[in-house]
Amino acid sequence: MNYFFLFISLSLLMILFVFKPVEIKENFFGDIELFSISSFTMYEFDPHGLITLMNGSKAIKYSDRYSVDDIDYTDSSKEYVSNMKSKRGIYKDDIVYLDGNIVYTREDGLTFKTQKAIYNKKTSIAIADGDYLLYRDANRVIGEGLHYNSALERVTSKNVTAKYQLKER
């Protein structure tokens, strides 16, 4: 009987030290595409009518954002209708992140061109960190770090070179 308990005890000790538990690998997939579409048009309405129109050649929907190629985004929720076109864009929480050959136009004729920009739909503020060209009619502004508030019609920038025409009375 003692040999039996000794054998069981040694077997259990061997199992404890020789065999290791099975390691289960876990993969974390944080950014999963929910769906992908090509050549699309997205309309967003509120009780007053159309407030957002977005076109693109390809879009990928993630859980928290849209990633769009050849984005053409129009915001008509404020006083002036604004349109932005770019090679790539991300639409997340009413903010549009644009990258590559951006052209921002407003229905009153104000236009700016840059390479990277962010547009906040809620505040109507467009921010371009790099070089830009802003123009309306014959008036032109070249500079860096554009901060454009469409609602207040205010532009702030640095390293500005401006060419403008004064109206005579």
PDB file of C-alpha atoms in Angstrom, residues 28-124:
ATOM      1  CA  PHE A  28      -6.736  40.722 -31.326  1.00  0.00           C
ATOM      2  CA  PHE A  29      -8.340  42.185 -34.408  1.00  0.00           C
ATOM      3  CA  GLY A  30      -8.928  45.818 -33.439  1.00  0.00           C
ATOM      4  CA  ASP A  31      -9.704  47.321 -36.825  1.00  0.00           C
ATOM      5  CA  ILE A  32     -12.083  45.065 -38.714  1.00  0.00           C
ATOM      6  CA  GLU A  33     -13.676  46.196 -41.940  1.00  0.00           C
ATOM      7  CA  LEU A  34     -17.441  45.957 -41.655  1.00  0.00           C
ATOM      8  CA  PHE A  35     -18.002  46.396 -45.384  1.00  0.00           C
ATOM      9  CA  SER A  36     -16.461  47.902 -48.505  1.00  0.00           C
ATOM     10  CA  ILE A  37     -18.298  49.642 -51.345  1.00  0.00           C
ATOM     11  CA  SER A  38     -17.295  51.124 -54.695  1.00  0.00           C
ATOM     12  CA  SER A  39     -18.627  54.174 -56.538  1.00  0.00           C
ATOM     13  CA  PHE A  40     -21.035  55.357 -53.903  1.00  0.00           C
ATOM     14  CA  THR A  41     -23.075  58.390 -52.879  1.00  0.00           C
ATOM     15  CA  MET A  42     -24.089  58.963 -49.260  1.00  0.00           C
ATOM     16  CA  TYR A  43     -26.904  61.357 -48.338  1.00  0.00           C
ATOM     17  CA  GLU A  44     -27.525  62.655 -44.807  1.00  0.00           C
ATOM     18  CA  PHE A  45     -30.832  64.366 -44.068  1.00  0.00           C
ATOM     19  CA  ASP A  46     -32.311  66.202 -41.107  1.00  0.00           C
ATOM     20  CA  PRO A  47     -35.858  67.619 -40.754  1.00  0.00           C
ATOM     21  CA  HIS A  48     -34.830  70.668 -42.829  1.00  0.00           C
ATOM     22  CA  GLY A  49     -33.450  68.694 -45.782  1.00  0.00           C
ATOM     23  CA  LEU A  50     -30.112  67.514 -47.151  1.00  0.00           C
ATOM     24  CA  ILE A  51     -27.196  68.426 -44.870  1.00  0.00           C
ATOM     25  CA  THR A  52     -24.363  66.168 -46.109  1.00  0.00           C
ATOM     26  CA  LEU A  53     -23.503  64.657 -49.464  1.00  0.00           C
ATOM     27  CA  MET A  54     -20.452  62.417 -49.825  1.00  0.00           C
ATOM     28  CA  ASN A  55     -19.215  60.678 -52.984  1.00  0.00           C
ATOM     29  CA  GLY A  56     -16.206  58.465 -53.536  1.00  0.00           C
ATOM     30  CA  SER A  57     -14.684  55.789 -55.722  1.00  0.00           C
ATOM     31  CA  LYS A  58     -14.251  53.368 -52.806  1.00  0.00           C
ATOM     32  CA  ALA A  59     -15.190  53.383 -49.118  1.00  0.00           C
ATOM     33  CA  ILE A  60     -14.463  51.067 -46.235  1.00  0.00           C
ATOM     34  CA  LYS A  61     -16.745  51.194 -43.188  1.00  0.00           C
ATOM     35  CA  TYR A  62     -15.155  50.486 -39.830  1.00  0.00           C
ATOM     36  CA  SER A  63     -17.025  50.472 -36.537  1.00  0.00           C
ATOM     37  CA  ASP A  64     -16.249  54.130 -35.873  1.00  0.00           C
ATOM     38  CA  ARG A  65     -15.435  55.723 -39.256  1.00  0.00           C
ATOM     39  CA  TYR A  66     -15.515  55.670 -43.051  1.00  0.00           C
ATOM     40  CA  SER A  67     -12.269  55.607 -45.043  1.00  0.00           C
ATOM     41  CA  VAL A  68     -12.923  56.996 -48.533  1.00  0.00           C
ATOM     42  CA  ASP A  69     -10.828  57.204 -51.723  1.00  0.00           C
ATOM     43  CA  ASP A  70     -11.410  60.143 -54.106  1.00  0.00           C
ATOM     44  CA  ILE A  71     -13.687  61.806 -51.574  1.00  0.00           C
ATOM     45  CA  ASP A  72     -16.081  64.572 -52.618  1.00  0.00           C
ATOM     46  CA  TYR A  73     -17.716  65.901 -49.437  1.00  0.00           C
ATOM     47  CA  THR A  74     -20.391  68.631 -49.358  1.00  0.00           C
ATOM     48  CA  ASP A  75     -21.645  70.229 -46.125  1.00  0.00           C
ATOM     49  CA  SER A  76     -24.851  72.233 -46.538  1.00  0.00           C
ATOM     50  CA  SER A  77     -25.756  72.377 -42.841  1.00  0.00           C
ATOM     51  CA  LYS A  78     -24.521  75.967 -42.330  1.00  0.00           C
ATOM     52  CA  GLU A  79     -25.174  79.342 -43.992  1.00  0.00           C
ATOM     53  CA  TYR A  80     -22.727  78.693 -46.849  1.00  0.00           C
ATOM     54  CA  VAL A  81     -22.476  75.372 -48.650  1.00  0.00           C
ATOM     55  CA  SER A  82     -18.895  74.023 -48.483  1.00  0.00           C
ATOM     56  CA  ASN A  83     -17.385  71.380 -50.729  1.00  0.00           C
ATOM     57  CA  MET A  84     -14.131  69.490 -50.249  1.00  0.00           C
ATOM     58  CA  LYS A  85     -12.423  67.161 -52.701  1.00  0.00           C
ATOM     59  CA  SER A  86      -9.374  65.054 -51.959  1.00  0.00           C
ATOM     60  CA  LYS A  87      -7.570  61.832 -52.906  1.00  0.00           C
ATOM     61  CA  ARG A  88      -8.262  60.259 -49.499  1.00  0.00           C
ATOM     62  CA  GLY A  89     -10.481  61.072 -46.574  1.00  0.00           C
ATOM     63  CA  ILE A  90     -11.668  59.725 -43.254  1.00  0.00           C
ATOM     64  CA  TYR A  91     -15.113  60.681 -41.961  1.00  0.00           C
ATOM     65  CA  LYS A  92     -15.454  60.201 -38.198  1.00  0.00           C
ATOM     66  CA  ASP A  93     -17.726  61.918 -35.653  1.00  0.00           C
ATOM     67  CA  ASP A  94     -18.663  64.796 -38.022  1.00  0.00           C
ATOM     68  CA  ILE A  95     -14.977  65.499 -38.688  1.00  0.00           C
ATOM     69  CA  VAL A  96     -13.431  64.971 -42.131  1.00  0.00           C
ATOM     70  CA  TYR A  97      -9.686  64.275 -42.311  1.00  0.00           C
ATOM     71  CA  LEU A  98      -8.443  64.951 -45.849  1.00  0.00           C
ATOM     72  CA  ASP A  99      -5.144  63.994 -47.464  1.00  0.00           C
ATOM     73  CA  GLY A 100      -3.823  64.675 -50.969  1.00  0.00           C
ATOM     74  CA  ASN A 101      -4.676  67.432 -53.490  1.00  0.00           C
ATOM     75  CA  ILE A 102      -7.392  69.067 -51.406  1.00  0.00           C
ATOM     76  CA  VAL A 103      -9.662  71.668 -52.945  1.00  0.00           C
ATOM     77  CA  TYR A 104     -12.063  73.432 -50.544  1.00  0.00           C
ATOM     78  CA  THR A 105     -14.702  75.658 -52.128  1.00  0.00           C
ATOM     79  CA  ARG A 106     -17.514  77.650 -50.622  1.00  0.00           C
ATOM     80  CA  GLU A 107     -20.582  78.803 -52.546  1.00  0.00           C
ATOM     81  CA  ASP A 108     -19.563  82.484 -52.244  1.00  0.00           C
ATOM     82  CA  GLY A 109     -16.402  81.783 -54.259  1.00  0.00           C
ATOM     83  CA  LEU A 110     -13.802  81.363 -51.523  1.00  0.00           C
ATOM     84  CA  THR A 111     -11.421  78.516 -52.387  1.00  0.00           C
ATOM     85  CA  PHE A 112      -8.273  77.078 -50.874  1.00  0.00           C
ATOM     86  CA  LYS A 113      -5.918  74.326 -51.960  1.00  0.00           C
ATOM     87  CA  THR A 114      -3.557  72.321 -49.760  1.00  0.00           C
ATOM     88  CA  GLN A 115      -2.276  68.767 -49.144  1.00  0.00           C
ATOM     89  CA  LYS A 116      -3.601  67.946 -45.640  1.00  0.00           C
ATOM     90  CA  ALA A 117      -6.641  69.393 -43.904  1.00  0.00           C
ATOM     91  CA  ILE A 118      -9.218  68.738 -41.212  1.00  0.00           C
ATOM     92  CA  TYR A 119     -12.796  69.991 -41.441  1.00  0.00           C
ATOM     93  CA  ASN A 120     -15.057  70.009 -38.377  1.00  0.00           C
ATOM     94  CA  LYS A 121     -18.672  70.004 -39.507  1.00  0.00           C
ATOM     95  CA  LYS A 122     -20.049  71.097 -36.111  1.00  0.00           C
ATOM     96  CA  THR A 123     -17.908  74.240 -35.865  1.00  0.00           C
ATOM     97  CA  SER A 124     -17.391  74.907 -39.621  1.00  0.00           C
TER      98      SER A 124
END
